[in-house]
Coordinates of C-alpha atoms in Angstrom, one line a residue:
X256 CA -18.9 3.8 -7.7
X257 CA -16.1 3.5 -5.3
X258 CA -13.6 6.3 -5.0
X259 CA -11.4 7.6 -2.4
X260 CA -9.2 9.9 -0.5
X261 CA -5.7 11.2 -0.5
X262 CA -2.7 9.4 0.5
X263 CA -2.2 7.7 3.8
X264 CA -2.1 8.3 7.5
X265 CA -0.7 11.8 7.0
X266 CA 1.7 13.7 9.1
X267 CA -1.0 16.0 10.0
X268 CA -0.7 18.8 12.4
X269 CA -0.2 22.4 13.2
X270 CA -0.9 23.3 16.8
X271 CA -2.9 26.5 17.1
X272 CA -5.2 26.9 20.1
X273 CA -6.7 23.4 20.0
X274 CA -5.8 20.2 18.2
X275 CA -7.5 16.8 18.0
X276 CA -5.8 13.5 18.4
X277 CA -7.3 10.1 18.1
X278 CA -6.2 7.2 20.2
X279 CA -6.8 3.4 19.8
X280 CA -6.9 1.2 22.8
X281 CA -7.4 -2.5 23.4
X282 CA -10.1 -1.5 25.9
X283 CA -12.4 -1.1 23.0
X284 CA -12.6 2.7 22.4
X285 CA -11.3 5.3 20.0
X286 CA -10.7 8.2 22.3
X287 CA -10.6 11.8 20.9
X288 CA -8.2 14.0 22.9
X289 CA -8.1 17.8 22.7
X290 CA -4.6 19.4 23.0
X291 CA -4.7 23.1 23.8
X292 CA -1.9 25.6 24.1
X293 CA -1.8 28.9 25.8
X294 CA 1.2 31.0 26.7
X295 CA 3.6 28.1 26.2
X296 CA 1.6 25.7 28.4
X297 CA -0.2 22.6 27.1
X298 CA -3.3 20.7 28.4
X299 CA -4.5 17.4 27.2
X300 CA -8.2 16.5 27.8
X301 CA -10.5 13.6 26.8
X302 CA -13.3 14.9 24.6
X303 CA -15.1 11.9 23.2
X304 CA -15.0 8.1 23.3
X305 CA -16.4 5.8 20.6
X306 CA -16.8 2.0 20.9
X307 CA -17.6 1.5 17.2
X308 CA -14.2 -0.3 16.6
X309 CA -14.5 -2.7 19.5
X310 CA -13.5 -5.0 20.9
X311 CA -9.7 -4.3 20.4
X312 CA -8.8 -1.3 18.2
X313 CA -5.2 -1.7 17.1
X314 CA -4.5 0.8 14.3
X315 CA -5.9 4.1 12.9
X316 CA -5.6 5.7 9.5
X317 CA -6.8 9.3 9.1
X318 CA -8.0 10.3 5.6
X319 CA -8.0 14.0 6.5
X320 CA -9.0 15.5 3.1
X321 CA -12.3 13.6 3.1
X322 CA -12.8 13.6 6.8
X323 CA -12.8 9.8 7.4
X324 CA -11.0 7.7 10.1
X325 CA -10.4 4.0 9.5
X326 CA -9.8 1.6 12.4
X327 CA -8.5 -1.9 12.5
X328 CA -9.7 -4.1 15.4
X329 CA -7.4 -7.0 16.3
X330 CA -10.1 -9.1 17.8
X331 CA -7.9 -10.7 20.4
X332 CA -10.5 -13.0 21.9
X333 CA -12.9 -13.5 18.9
X334 CA -12.4 -15.5 15.7
X335 CA -12.2 -12.4 13.4
X336 CA -10.9 -8.9 13.4
X337 CA -12.8 -5.9 11.9
X338 CA -12.3 -2.9 9.7
X339 CA -14.4 0.2 10.6
X340 CA -14.8 3.6 9.1
X341 CA -15.9 6.8 10.8
X342 CA -16.8 10.3 9.7
X343 CA -14.8 13.0 11.6
X344 CA -16.5 16.2 12.8
X345 CA -14.6 19.4 13.3
X346 CA -14.8 18.9 17.1
X347 CA -13.3 15.5 16.8
X348 CA -16.4 13.5 17.4
X349 CA -16.8 10.3 15.3
X350 CA -19.8 8.7 13.6
X351 CA -19.6 5.0 12.6
X352 CA -20.2 4.6 8.8
X353 CA -19.3 1.0 8.0
X354 CA -17.9 -2.1 9.7
X355 CA -16.9 -5.5 8.3
X356 CA -15.2 -8.7 9.6
X357 CA -11.6 -9.3 8.5
X358 CA -9.1 -12.1 8.8
X359 CA -8.0 -12.6 12.4
X360 CA -5.6 -10.0 13.9
X361 CA -5.3 -6.9 11.7
X362 CA -2.7 -4.6 13.2
X363 CA -1.8 -2.1 10.5
X364 CA -2.9 -0.7 7.2
X365 CA -2.1 1.8 4.4
X366 CA -4.2 3.6 1.8
X367 CA -3.0 3.2 -1.7
X368 CA -4.1 4.1 -5.3
X369 CA -4.3 7.2 -7.4
X370 CA -5.1 10.5 -5.7
X371 CA -7.9 11.4 -8.0
X372 CA -9.3 7.9 -8.6
X373 CA -10.4 4.7 -6.9
X374 CA -8.3 3.8 -3.9
X375 CA -7.9 0.9 -1.5
X376 CA -6.7 0.1 2.0
X377 CA -4.5 -2.9 2.7
X378 CA -4.6 -4.4 6.2
X379 CA -2.1 -6.9 7.4
X380 CA -3.5 -9.6 9.7
X381 CA -0.7 -10.8 12.0
X382 CA -2.6 -13.6 13.8
X383 CA -4.2 -14.7 10.5
X384 CA -0.9 -14.7 8.6
X385 CA -2.5 -12.7 5.8
X386 CA -3.1 -9.4 4.1
X387 CA -6.4 -8.0 2.8
X388 CA -7.4 -5.2 0.5
X389 CA -10.6 -3.2 0.6
X390 CA -11.9 -0.7 -1.9
X391 CA -12.8 2.7 -0.3
X392 CA -15.9 4.6 -1.4
X393 CA -16.2 8.3 -1.5
X394 CA -19.0 8.1 1.1
X395 CA -16.8 6.4 3.7
X396 CA -18.0 2.8 3.1
X397 CA -15.8 0.1 1.7
X398 CA -16.0 -3.3 -0.1
X399 CA -13.7 -6.4 0.1
X400 CA -11.2 -6.6 -2.8
X401 CA -8.8 -9.5 -2.2
X402 CA -6.8 -11.5 0.4
X403 CA -3.3 -13.0 0.4
X404 CA -2.5 -15.8 2.8
X405 CA 1.1 -16.6 3.8
X406 CA 2.6 -19.9 4.9
X407 CA 5.8 -21.0 6.6
X408 CA 7.4 -24.4 5.9
X409 CA 8.9 -24.6 9.3
X410 CA 9.4 -22.4 12.3
X411 CA 12.2 -19.7 12.2
X412 CA 15.3 -19.5 14.4
X413 CA 13.1 -18.0 17.2
X414 CA 10.3 -20.7 17.2
X415 CA 8.3 -19.1 20.0
X416 CA 7.9 -15.9 17.9
X417 CA 8.4 -17.3 14.4
X418 CA 6.0 -20.3 14.4
X419 CA 4.0 -18.8 11.5
X420 CA 4.1 -15.7 9.2
X421 CA 3.4 -12.6 11.3
X422 CA 2.9 -9.5 9.0
X423 CA 3.3 -6.4 11.1
X424 CA 3.0 -3.3 8.9
X425 CA 1.9 -2.2 5.4
X426 CA 4.2 0.3 3.7
X427 CA 3.6 2.2 0.4
X428 CA 6.8 2.9 -1.6
X429 CA 7.5 6.5 -2.7
X430 CA 6.3 5.9 -6.2
X431 CA 3.0 4.4 -5.1
X432 CA 3.6 1.3 -7.3
X433 CA 4.4 -1.2 -4.5
X434 CA 3.2 -2.3 -1.1
X435 CA 5.7 -3.8 1.3
X436 CA 4.8 -5.9 4.3
X437 CA 7.5 -6.7 7.0
X438 CA 6.8 -10.3 8.2
X439 CA 8.3 -10.9 11.6
X440 CA 7.6 -14.6 11.5
X441 CA 9.1 -15.3 8.1
X442 CA 12.1 -13.0 8.2
X443 CA 10.9 -11.4 5.0
X444 CA 9.8 -8.0 3.7
X445 CA 7.1 -9.1 1.3
X446 CA 6.8 -7.1 -1.9
X447 CA 3.6 -6.6 -3.9
X448 CA 3.1 -4.8 -7.2
X449 CA -0.1 -2.7 -7.6
X450 CA -2.0 -3.2 -10.8
X451 CA -2.8 0.4 -11.9
X452 CA -6.0 -0.7 -13.6
X453 CA -7.5 -2.9 -10.9
X454 CA -5.6 -2.0 -7.7
X455 CA -5.1 -5.8 -7.2
X456 CA -1.8 -6.8 -5.6
X457 CA 0.6 -9.4 -7.0
X458 CA 3.3 -10.8 -4.8
X459 CA 6.9 -10.3 -6.1
X460 CA 10.3 -11.5 -4.9
X461 CA 10.7 -10.5 -1.2
X462 CA 13.6 -8.9 0.6
X463 CA 15.2 -11.5 2.9
X464 CA 16.6 -10.2 6.2
X465 CA 18.9 -11.8 8.8
X466 CA 17.3 -15.1 10.0
X467 CA 15.8 -14.7 13.4
X468 CA 15.8 -10.9 13.3
X469 CA 12.0 -10.5 12.9
X470 CA 11.3 -7.4 10.8
X471 CA 8.5 -5.3 12.3
X472 CA 8.2 -1.8 10.8
X473 CA 9.9 0.2 8.1
X474 CA 10.1 3.6 6.4
X475 CA 11.2 4.9 3.0
X476 CA 13.5 8.0 2.7
X477 CA 14.3 10.0 -0.4
X478 CA 17.2 12.5 0.5
X479 CA 16.1 15.1 -2.0
X480 CA 12.5 14.8 -1.1
X481 CA 11.5 13.9 -4.7
X482 CA 9.6 10.6 -5.2
X483 CA 10.2 8.7 -8.4
X484 CA 11.8 5.6 -9.9
X485 CA 14.9 7.6 -10.8
X486 CA 15.3 9.3 -7.4
X487 CA 17.7 8.2 -4.7
X488 CA 15.7 6.1 -2.3
X489 CA 16.5 4.2 0.9
X490 CA 14.4 1.8 2.9
X491 CA 15.0 1.5 6.7
X492 CA 13.8 -1.7 8.4
X493 CA 13.6 -2.1 12.2
X494 CA 13.7 -5.7 13.5
X495 CA 11.9 -6.5 16.7
X496 CA 13.8 -9.7 17.5
X497 CA 17.2 -8.6 16.3
X498 CA 16.9 -5.1 17.8
X499 CA 18.4 -3.6 14.7
X500 CA 17.8 -0.9 12.1
X501 CA 19.1 -1.6 8.6
X502 CA 19.1 0.7 5.5
X503 CA 18.9 -0.5 2.0
X504 CA 19.5 1.4 -1.2
X505 CA 16.4 0.8 -3.4
X506 CA 16.3 0.7 -7.2
X507 CA 13.6 0.1 -9.7
X508 CA 14.9 -2.4 -12.3
X509 CA 13.5 -2.1 -15.9
X510 CA 12.3 -5.6 -15.7
X511 CA 10.0 -4.7 -12.8
X512 CA 9.9 -5.1 -9.0
X513 CA 12.3 -3.6 -6.5
X514 CA 16.0 -4.3 -5.9
X515 CA 17.8 -3.8 -2.6
X516 CA 21.4 -3.3 -1.5
X517 CA 22.2 -3.2 2.2
X518 CA 24.3 -0.1 3.1
X519 CA 24.1 0.2 6.9
X520 CA 23.1 -1.6 10.0
X521 CA 23.3 -1.1 13.8
X522 CA 21.3 -1.8 16.8
X523 CA 18.6 0.7 17.6
X524 CA 20.9 2.2 20.3
X525 CA 23.5 3.4 17.8
X526 CA 25.8 0.4 18.5
X527 CA 25.7 1.0 22.2
X528 CA 24.9 -2.0 24.3
X529 CA 21.2 -2.7 24.1
X530 CA 19.3 -3.8 27.2
X531 CA 18.2 -7.4 27.4
X532 CA 14.7 -8.0 26.1
X533 CA 14.3 -4.7 24.3
X534 CA 11.8 -4.8 21.4
X535 CA 12.0 -2.0 18.9
X536 CA 8.6 -1.0 17.5
X537 CA 7.8 2.1 15.5
X538 CA 10.0 4.0 13.0
X539 CA 9.3 7.3 11.3
X540 CA 11.1 10.0 9.3
X541 CA 10.8 13.4 10.8
X542 CA 8.6 15.9 8.9
X543 CA 11.7 17.9 7.8
X544 CA 13.2 14.8 6.2
X545 CA 16.4 15.0 8.4
X546 CA 16.0 12.4 11.1
X547 CA 15.0 8.8 11.7
X548 CA 13.1 8.1 15.0
X549 CA 12.6 4.7 16.6
X550 CA 10.7 3.6 19.7
X551 CA 12.2 0.9 22.0
X552 CA 9.9 -1.1 24.2
X553 CA 10.8 -3.0 27.3
X554 CA 14.2 -1.5 27.9
X555 CA 13.5 0.5 31.1
X556 CA 16.5 2.8 30.2
X557 CA 15.3 5.7 32.3
X558 CA 13.8 6.6 35.6
X559 CA 11.3 9.5 35.3
X560 CA 8.9 11.3 37.6
X561 CA 5.5 9.5 37.9
X562 CA 2.7 11.6 36.4
X563 CA 0.6 10.5 39.4
X564 CA 3.0 12.4 41.8
X565 CA 2.2 16.1 42.0
X566 CA 5.5 16.7 43.9
X567 CA 7.6 14.5 41.5
X568 CA 8.7 12.4 44.5
X569 CA 7.4 9.2 43.0
X570 CA 9.3 7.7 40.1
X571 CA 8.7 5.0 37.5
X572 CA 10.8 3.3 34.8
X573 CA 10.5 4.5 31.2
X574 CA 11.4 2.9 27.9
X575 CA 13.1 5.0 25.2
X576 CA 13.1 6.7 21.8
X577 CA 16.2 6.7 19.6
X578 CA 17.0 9.5 17.2
X579 CA 19.4 9.2 14.2
X580 CA 20.5 11.8 11.7
X581 CA 20.0 10.7 8.1
X582 CA 23.1 10.8 5.9
X583 CA 23.0 11.3 2.2
X584 CA 24.5 7.9 1.6
X585 CA 21.8 6.1 3.5
X586 CA 23.9 5.6 6.7
X587 CA 22.8 6.8 10.1
X588 CA 24.5 8.9 12.8
X589 CA 23.2 8.3 16.3
X590 CA 22.0 11.5 18.0
X591 CA 20.1 10.7 21.2
X592 CA 18.4 8.2 23.4
X593 CA 15.5 9.9 25.2
X594 CA 12.8 8.8 27.7
X595 CA 9.6 7.7 25.9
X596 CA 7.5 8.9 28.9
X597 CA 6.5 5.5 30.2
X598 CA 6.2 1.8 29.4
X599 CA 6.0 0.1 26.0
X600 CA 5.9 2.9 23.3
X601 CA 4.2 0.7 20.8
X602 CA 3.6 3.6 18.4
X603 CA 4.2 7.4 18.1
X604 CA 3.5 10.2 15.6
X605 CA 5.0 13.6 15.1
X606 CA 2.9 16.7 14.4
X607 CA 3.3 18.5 11.1
X608 CA 6.0 20.9 12.3
X609 CA 7.9 18.1 14.1
X610 CA 8.1 20.0 17.4
X611 CA 5.7 17.6 19.3
X612 CA 5.7 13.8 19.5
X613 CA 2.6 12.0 20.6
X614 CA 3.5 8.6 22.1
X615 CA 1.1 5.7 22.7
X616 CA 2.3 4.0 25.8
X617 CA 0.7 0.5 25.7
X618 CA 1.5 -0.7 29.2
X619 CA 1.3 2.7 30.9
X620 CA -2.2 3.2 29.5
X621 CA -1.6 6.8 28.6
X622 CA -0.6 9.2 25.9
X623 CA 2.3 11.6 26.4
X624 CA 3.2 14.6 24.3
X625 CA 6.9 15.2 24.2
X626 CA 8.7 18.4 23.1
X627 CA 11.1 18.0 20.2
X628 CA 13.9 20.4 19.0
X629 CA 13.4 20.6 15.2
X630 CA 17.0 21.9 14.8
X631 CA 18.9 19.2 16.6
X632 CA 16.2 16.5 16.3
X633 CA 16.5 15.8 20.1
X634 CA 13.4 14.9 22.1
X635 CA 12.7 16.7 25.4
X636 CA 10.5 16.6 28.4
X637 CA 6.7 15.9 28.4
X638 CA 4.5 18.9 27.9
X639 CA 1.2 17.1 28.4
X640 CA 0.0 13.6 29.2
X641 CA -3.3 11.8 30.0
X642 CA -4.4 8.3 31.0
X643 CA -6.4 6.3 28.4
X644 CA -8.1 3.1 29.6
X645 CA -6.6 -0.1 28.4
X646 CA -3.4 -0.8 26.4
X647 CA -2.8 2.1 24.0
X648 CA -2.0 0.9 20.5
X649 CA -2.0 4.0 18.3
X650 CA -2.3 7.8 18.4
X651 CA -2.6 10.1 15.4
X652 CA -2.8 13.9 14.9
X653 CA -5.6 15.8 13.2
X654 CA -4.7 19.4 12.7

């Protein structure tokens, strides 16, 4: 019988003397890093490497209560992607449990289903213009459940990027009843209802965004921290091609589905001039539920000391991370633009207390840990960093 875990990729950390982080890289490995702290100083070291998710790991989901790590492999040069599962030891070492072919190009996933019953993971397959669901067993294995294929009648306003549907993220709504998939190619946020008896997904009326804007990632926010159909709820969508962040008030009509009303939009630089070619990527709500944080790739907004220079005489360009304060009415107040610590911050994650941010720098091929002021929300200087072979695609905490 298939059963599974707790919720999703959890905000999972408290730094004591040592903490594990898991890093996915297109080079083929999941790398376990150990972050240690002593007398206010931090050190980041490579502990293990595991090639079980090769050839091109793109996303990681940690099911911490059960001790499993799920990895999506994008399969950049082969016909299919893969989904893999690993058991996680206390020291951060991984043991491969199961692996199966998926539709081409999986880049993201979410775990959904009841906490105390059978659960599934939904992976979106950008290159394959599809999404797949897999039933997760309580022993770490999994079985295929369903696939949804998407089509596009004609290319979008940006034909070089919108030649086909390109689903980029899978988001679970706060009630656990719906799965949302931002589709960069189709300028839609696709909505799926979850059948509570079978966990099968049914596609519903999507949210349409500005043509040519290319939605990439999103995050839900409930101002009072209470999740439910009667709670005040907002959805924030970051567009990669439009370089914007837009908030929508979310309601749950009695007839079913989700309804959206736009309440705010700006570029990801707080309506300052955005650099040409910038490509926003990740968006997350801070653990204290007060701030929205966005990574901006390819903007080269800062010059920082190169980590390879012991004397700090060598510099390099750095992309950025934007911080906004969340307002009760769903609008945003720009707070800060900070260096991301290198090039192409494809993904980041905050530790449980929100005082450290782990950034996966795709083109710099490294992970940097940035200090963060939990009172102001502002991101500070690096406290630790380490090179990771290949293009870094994802980094998650395990505390």
